[in-house]
PDB file of C-alpha atoms in Angstrom:
ATOM      1  CA  MET A   1     218.364 155.904 108.390  1.00 84.00           C
ATOM      2  CA  ALA A   2     217.849 159.311 109.989  1.00 85.00           C
ATOM      3  CA  LEU A   3     221.077 160.527 108.383  1.00 84.00           C
ATOM      4  CA  SER A   4     219.932 159.289 104.975  1.00 88.00           C
ATOM      5  CA  LEU A   5     216.578 161.004 105.418  1.00 87.00           C
ATOM      6  CA  ALA A   6     218.271 164.264 106.484  1.00 90.00           C
ATOM      7  CA  LEU A   7     220.636 164.153 103.489  1.00 90.00           C
ATOM      8  CA  SER A   8     217.780 163.412 101.141  1.00 91.00           C
ATOM      9  CA  LEU A   9     215.758 166.303 102.553  1.00 92.00           C
ATOM     10  CA  ALA A  10     218.730 168.684 102.369  1.00 93.00           C
ATOM     11  CA  LEU A  11     219.477 167.666  98.783  1.00 93.00           C
ATOM     12  CA  SER A  12     215.843 168.035  97.803  1.00 93.00           C
ATOM     13  CA  LEU A  13     215.682 171.470  99.431  1.00 94.00           C
ATOM     14  CA  ALA A  14     218.923 172.594  97.738  1.00 94.00           C
ATOM     15  CA  LEU A  15     217.751 171.401  94.321  1.00 95.00           C
ATOM     16  CA  SER A  16     214.371 173.039  94.803  1.00 95.00           C
ATOM     17  CA  LEU A  17     215.986 176.310  95.823  1.00 95.00           C
ATOM     18  CA  ALA A  18     218.456 176.213  92.905  1.00 95.00           C
ATOM     19  CA  LEU A  19     215.685 175.446  90.413  1.00 96.00           C
ATOM     20  CA  SER A  20     213.470 178.169  91.827  1.00 96.00           C
ATOM     21  CA  LEU A  21     216.322 180.681  91.661  1.00 96.00           C
ATOM     22  CA  ALA A  22     217.214 179.678  88.097  1.00 96.00           C
ATOM     23  CA  LEU A  23     213.592 179.954  86.930  1.00 96.00           C
ATOM     24  CA  SER A  24     213.158 183.283  88.675  1.00 96.00           C
ATOM     25  CA  LEU A  25     216.328 184.646  87.094  1.00 96.00           C
ATOM     26  CA  ALA A  26     215.388 183.388  83.631  1.00 96.00           C
ATOM     27  CA  LEU A  27     211.879 184.833  83.896  1.00 96.00           C
ATOM     28  CA  SER A  28     213.191 188.152  85.159  1.00 96.00           C
ATOM     29  CA  LEU A  29     215.735 188.345  82.335  1.00 95.00           C
ATOM     30  CA  ALA A  30     213.138 187.456  79.688  1.00 95.00           C
ATOM     31  CA  LEU A  31     210.675 190.017  81.040  1.00 95.00           C
ATOM     32  CA  SER A  32     213.354 192.697  81.214  1.00 94.00           C
ATOM     33  CA  LEU A  33     214.442 191.992  77.641  1.00 94.00           C
ATOM     34  CA  ALA A  34     210.853 192.039  76.357  1.00 93.00           C
ATOM     35  CA  LEU A  35     210.102 195.339  78.090  1.00 94.00           C
ATOM     36  CA  SER A  36     213.337 196.861  76.827  1.00 93.00           C
ATOM     37  CA  LEU A  37     212.590 195.828  73.244  1.00 92.00           C
ATOM     38  CA  ALA A  38     209.012 197.110  73.469  1.00 92.00           C
ATOM     39  CA  LEU A  39     210.159 200.454  74.845  1.00 92.00           C
ATOM     40  CA  SER A  40     212.864 200.749  72.201  1.00 91.00           C
ATOM     41  CA  LEU A  41     210.369 199.989  69.437  1.00 91.00           C
ATOM     42  CA  ALA A  42     207.864 202.489  70.812  1.00 91.00           C
ATOM     43  CA  LEU A  43     210.505 205.221  71.016  1.00 91.00           C
ATOM     44  CA  SER A  44     211.672 204.458  67.482  1.00 91.00           C
ATOM     45  CA  LEU A  45     208.123 204.709  66.172  1.00 90.00           C
ATOM     46  CA  VAL A  46     207.645 208.026  67.965  1.00 90.00           C
ATOM     47  CA  ARG A  47     210.899 209.352  66.474  1.00 89.00           C
ATOM     48  CA  ILE A  48     209.886 208.222  62.982  1.00 89.00           C
ATOM     49  CA  GLU A  49     206.491 209.881  63.337  1.00 88.00           C
ATOM     50  CA  GLN A  50     208.082 213.095  64.602  1.00 87.00           C
ATOM     51  CA  MET A  51     210.516 213.142  61.675  1.00 87.00           C
ATOM     52  CA  ALA A  52     207.703 212.509  59.188  1.00 84.00           C
ATOM     53  CA  SER A  53     205.563 215.217  60.764  1.00 83.00           C
ATOM     54  CA  SER A  54     208.471 217.643  60.738  1.00 81.00           C
ATOM     55  CA  GLN A  55     209.152 216.880  57.094  1.00 79.00           C
ATOM     56  CA  ARG A  56     205.475 217.337  56.187  1.00 75.00           C
ATOM     57  CA  ASN A  57     205.408 220.671  57.999  1.00 74.00           C
ATOM     58  CA  ALA A  58     208.642 221.794  56.342  1.00 70.00           C
ATOM     59  CA  SER A  59     207.345 220.811  52.901  1.00 65.00           C
ATOM     60  CA  ALA A  60     204.058 222.614  53.453  1.00 61.00           C
ATOM     61  CA  SER A  61     205.742 225.778  54.689  1.00 59.00           C
ATOM     62  CA  THR A  62     208.250 225.707  51.823  1.00 56.00           C
ATOM     63  CA  TRP A  63     205.472 225.451  49.260  1.00 53.00           C
ATOM     64  CA  ARG A  64     203.497 228.239  50.943  1.00 56.00           C
ATOM     65  CA  GLY A  65     206.520 230.494  51.018  1.00 53.00           C
ATOM     66  CA  HIS A  66     207.720 229.724  47.486  1.00 58.00           C
ATOM     67  CA  PRO A  67     204.953 228.997  44.973  1.00 58.00           C
ATOM     68  CA  SER A  68     207.542 228.362  42.268  1.00 61.00           C
ATOM     69  CA  LEU A  69     208.749 225.315  44.201  1.00 60.00           C
ATOM     70  CA  LEU A  70     205.218 223.907  44.223  1.00 60.00           C
ATOM     71  CA  VAL A  71     204.879 224.474  40.481  1.00 60.00           C
ATOM     72  CA  ASN A  72     208.285 222.905  39.938  1.00 63.00           C
ATOM     73  CA  ARG A  73     207.308 219.892  42.058  1.00 64.00           C
ATOM     74  CA  LEU A  74     204.003 219.457  40.213  1.00 65.00           C
ATOM     75  CA  PHE A  75     205.796 219.728  36.854  1.00 66.00           C
ATOM     76  CA  HIS A  76     208.263 217.004  37.846  1.00 68.00           C
ATOM     77  CA  ALA A  77     205.436 214.791  39.139  1.00 72.00           C
ATOM     78  CA  ASP A  78     203.578 215.252  35.830  1.00 72.00           C
ATOM     79  CA  LEU A  79     206.759 214.543  33.866  1.00 70.00           C
ATOM     80  CA  SER A  80     207.383 211.435  35.953  1.00 73.00           C
ATOM     81  CA  ARG A  81     203.834 210.155  35.297  1.00 74.00           C
ATOM     82  CA  SER A  82     204.251 210.843  31.583  1.00 76.00           C
ATOM     83  CA  ILE A  83     207.504 208.887  31.448  1.00 74.00           C
ATOM     84  CA  SER A  84     205.952 206.034  33.432  1.00 73.00           C
ATOM     85  CA  ARG A  85     203.013 205.879  31.001  1.00 74.00           C
ATOM     86  CA  LYS A  86     205.360 205.804  28.003  1.00 73.00           C
ATOM     87  CA  VAL A  87     207.421 203.023  29.535  1.00 69.00           C
ATOM     88  CA  LEU A  88     204.311 200.997  30.363  1.00 70.00           C
ATOM     89  CA  ASN A  89     202.860 201.546  26.892  1.00 74.00           C
ATOM     90  CA  PHE A  90     206.147 200.530  25.296  1.00 71.00           C
ATOM     91  CA  GLY A  91     206.247 197.364  27.415  1.00 66.00           C
ATOM     92  CA  ALA A  92     202.624 196.518  26.600  1.00 65.00           C
ATOM     93  CA  GLY A  93     203.266 196.951  22.874  1.00 62.00           C
ATOM     94  CA  GLN A  94     205.855 194.203  22.778  1.00 53.00           C
TER      95      GLN A  94
END
């Protein structure tokens, strides 16, 4: 009887320890993965914002330095709007 009780206690303790270790490992892995993904996403967003800011600054300085480029850009934007209007009007007429 004492041997059975000791074996039962040892088995219960071993299972408890194994379950605790498995849960701890799974939780640690999940937390590590979540933090890694969050950090990666944050760094990607920072890089995207830096690239967009750099491009905005480059565009602004290009237009300041070369007014003909600004006029050219505005002309193409106007031409693009004109073509879009014609296409929409053509589609609405049918």
